[in-house]
mmCIF file of C-alpha atoms in Angstrom:
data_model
loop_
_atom_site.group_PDB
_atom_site.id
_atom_site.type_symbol
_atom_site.label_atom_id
_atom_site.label_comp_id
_atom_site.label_asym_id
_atom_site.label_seq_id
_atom_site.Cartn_x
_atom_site.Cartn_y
_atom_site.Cartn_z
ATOM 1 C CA UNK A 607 -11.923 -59.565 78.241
ATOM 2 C CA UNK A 608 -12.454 -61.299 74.726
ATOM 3 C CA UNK A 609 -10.727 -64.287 76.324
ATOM 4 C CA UNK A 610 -14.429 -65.015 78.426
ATOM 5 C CA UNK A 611 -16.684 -64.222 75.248
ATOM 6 C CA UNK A 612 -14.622 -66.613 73.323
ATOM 7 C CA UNK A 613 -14.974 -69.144 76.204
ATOM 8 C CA UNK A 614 -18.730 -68.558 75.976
ATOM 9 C CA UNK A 615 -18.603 -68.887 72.545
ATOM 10 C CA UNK A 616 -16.977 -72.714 72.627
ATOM 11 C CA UNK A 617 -19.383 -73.535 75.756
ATOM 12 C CA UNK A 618 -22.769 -72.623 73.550
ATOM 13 C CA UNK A 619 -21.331 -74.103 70.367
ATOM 14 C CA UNK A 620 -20.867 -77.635 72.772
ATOM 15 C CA UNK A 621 -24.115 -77.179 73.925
ATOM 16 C CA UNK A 622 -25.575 -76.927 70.511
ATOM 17 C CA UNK A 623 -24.201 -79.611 68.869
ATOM 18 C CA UNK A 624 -25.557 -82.060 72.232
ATOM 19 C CA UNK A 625 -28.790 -80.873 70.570
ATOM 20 C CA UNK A 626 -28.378 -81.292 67.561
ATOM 21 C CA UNK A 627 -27.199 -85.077 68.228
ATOM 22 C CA UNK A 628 -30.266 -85.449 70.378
ATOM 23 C CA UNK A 629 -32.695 -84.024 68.048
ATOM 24 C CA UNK A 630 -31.071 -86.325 65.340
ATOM 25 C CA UNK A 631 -30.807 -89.425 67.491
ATOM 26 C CA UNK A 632 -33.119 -89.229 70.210
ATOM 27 C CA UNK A 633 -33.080 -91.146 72.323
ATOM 28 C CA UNK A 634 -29.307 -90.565 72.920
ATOM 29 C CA UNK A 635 -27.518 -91.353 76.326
ATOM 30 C CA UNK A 636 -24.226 -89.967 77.598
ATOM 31 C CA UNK A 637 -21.630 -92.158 76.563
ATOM 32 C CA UNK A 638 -22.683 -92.522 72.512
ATOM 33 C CA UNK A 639 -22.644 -88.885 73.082
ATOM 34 C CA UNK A 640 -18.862 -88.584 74.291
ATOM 35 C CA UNK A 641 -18.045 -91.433 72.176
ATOM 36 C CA UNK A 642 -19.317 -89.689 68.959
ATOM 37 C CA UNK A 643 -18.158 -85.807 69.731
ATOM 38 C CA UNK A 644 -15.319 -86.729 71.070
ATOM 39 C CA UNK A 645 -16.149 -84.682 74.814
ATOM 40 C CA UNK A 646 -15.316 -85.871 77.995
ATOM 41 C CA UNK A 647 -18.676 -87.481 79.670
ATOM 42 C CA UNK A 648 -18.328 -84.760 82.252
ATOM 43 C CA UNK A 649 -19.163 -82.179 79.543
ATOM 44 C CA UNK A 650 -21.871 -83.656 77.885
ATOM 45 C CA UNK A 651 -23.562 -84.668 81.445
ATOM 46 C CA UNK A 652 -22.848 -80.481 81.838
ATOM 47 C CA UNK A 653 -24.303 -79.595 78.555
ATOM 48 C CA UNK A 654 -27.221 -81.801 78.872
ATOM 49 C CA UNK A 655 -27.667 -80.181 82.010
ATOM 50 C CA UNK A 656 -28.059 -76.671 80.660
ATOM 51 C CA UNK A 657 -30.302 -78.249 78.187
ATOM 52 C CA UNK A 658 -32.573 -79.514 80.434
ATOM 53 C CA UNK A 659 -33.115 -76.125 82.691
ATOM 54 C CA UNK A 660 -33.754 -74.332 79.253
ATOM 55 C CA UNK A 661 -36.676 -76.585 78.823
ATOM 56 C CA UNK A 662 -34.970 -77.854 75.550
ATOM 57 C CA UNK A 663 -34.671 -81.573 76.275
ATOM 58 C CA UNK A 664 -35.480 -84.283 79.004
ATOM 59 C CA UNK A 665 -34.440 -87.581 80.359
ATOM 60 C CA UNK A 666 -36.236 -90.652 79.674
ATOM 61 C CA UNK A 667 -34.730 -94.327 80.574
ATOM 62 C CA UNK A 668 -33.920 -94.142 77.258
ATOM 63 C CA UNK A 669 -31.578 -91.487 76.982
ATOM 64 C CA UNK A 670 -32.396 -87.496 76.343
ATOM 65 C CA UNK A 671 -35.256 -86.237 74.168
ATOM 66 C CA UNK A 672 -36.461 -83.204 73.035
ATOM 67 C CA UNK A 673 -39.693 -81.443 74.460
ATOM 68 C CA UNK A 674 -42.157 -79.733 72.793
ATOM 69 C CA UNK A 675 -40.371 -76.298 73.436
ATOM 70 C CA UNK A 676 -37.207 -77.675 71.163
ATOM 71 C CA UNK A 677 -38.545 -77.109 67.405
ATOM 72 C CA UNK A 678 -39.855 -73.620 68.371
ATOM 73 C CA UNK A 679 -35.813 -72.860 69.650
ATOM 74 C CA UNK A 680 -34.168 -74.504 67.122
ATOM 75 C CA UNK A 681 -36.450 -71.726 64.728
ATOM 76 C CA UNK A 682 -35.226 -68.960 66.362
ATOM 77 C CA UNK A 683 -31.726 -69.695 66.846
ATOM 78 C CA UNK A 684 -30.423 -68.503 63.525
ATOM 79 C CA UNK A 685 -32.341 -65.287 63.548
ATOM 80 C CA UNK A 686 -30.573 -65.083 67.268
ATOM 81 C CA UNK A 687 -27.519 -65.477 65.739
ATOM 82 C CA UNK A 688 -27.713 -63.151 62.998
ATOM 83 C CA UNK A 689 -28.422 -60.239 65.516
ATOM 84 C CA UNK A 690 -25.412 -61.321 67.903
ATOM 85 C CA UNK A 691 -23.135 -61.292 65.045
ATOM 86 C CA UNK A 692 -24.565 -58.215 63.613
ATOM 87 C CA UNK A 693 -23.606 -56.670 67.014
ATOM 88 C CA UNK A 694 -20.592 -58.148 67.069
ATOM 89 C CA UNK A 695 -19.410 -56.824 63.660
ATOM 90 C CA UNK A 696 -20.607 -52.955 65.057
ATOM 91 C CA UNK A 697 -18.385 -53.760 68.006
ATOM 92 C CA UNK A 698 -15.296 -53.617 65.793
ATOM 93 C CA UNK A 699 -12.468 -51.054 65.627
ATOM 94 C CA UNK A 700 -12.041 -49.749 62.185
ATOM 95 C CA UNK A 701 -8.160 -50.015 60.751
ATOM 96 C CA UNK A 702 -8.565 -46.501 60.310
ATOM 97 C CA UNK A 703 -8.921 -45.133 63.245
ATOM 98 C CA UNK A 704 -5.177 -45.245 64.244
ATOM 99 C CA UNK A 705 -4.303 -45.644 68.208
ATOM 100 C CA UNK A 706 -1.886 -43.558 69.068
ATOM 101 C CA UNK A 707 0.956 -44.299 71.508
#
């Protein structure tokens, strides 16, 4: 069960960091990408993927850029975070409630 979340958890962080490197470096293509992060091009091709259905970033013949829906994201995504982990720290079992056997 945590296995997926944690799973998730790698997939997003991948996905944020493509960002990240395109909002730093735009315009970026796939290969400095993989070369740079160390991911297989598959996974940045993947990533940049997601990217581009969320509206985030977009091809040019250059490489990815951002879009004018990036900066307003990138603005929320702490607060977004915040509120996940807050909800993840609620989630936890306290040591002292003891399972029993």
């Amino acid at each position: 069960m945590i296995d997926r979340l944690e799973k998730e958890v790698d997939m997003l962080e991948r996905h944020l960091q493509v960002l990240k490197m395109v909002i730093e470096n735009e315009p970026i293509g796939i290969v400095k990408m993989s070369n740079e992060t160390g991911y297989p091009h598959h996974k940045v091709r993947y990533s940049l993927r997601v990217l581009e259905e969320e509206n985030l970033i977009e091809p040019s013949s250059q490489g990815a850029i951002t879009t004018d829906h990036t900066s307003e994201f990138v603005d929320d995504l702490d607060e977004k975070i915040d509120e996940i982990v807050d909800k993840m720290e609620n989630m936890k079992i306290d040591d002292a409630a003891e399972v029993e056997n």
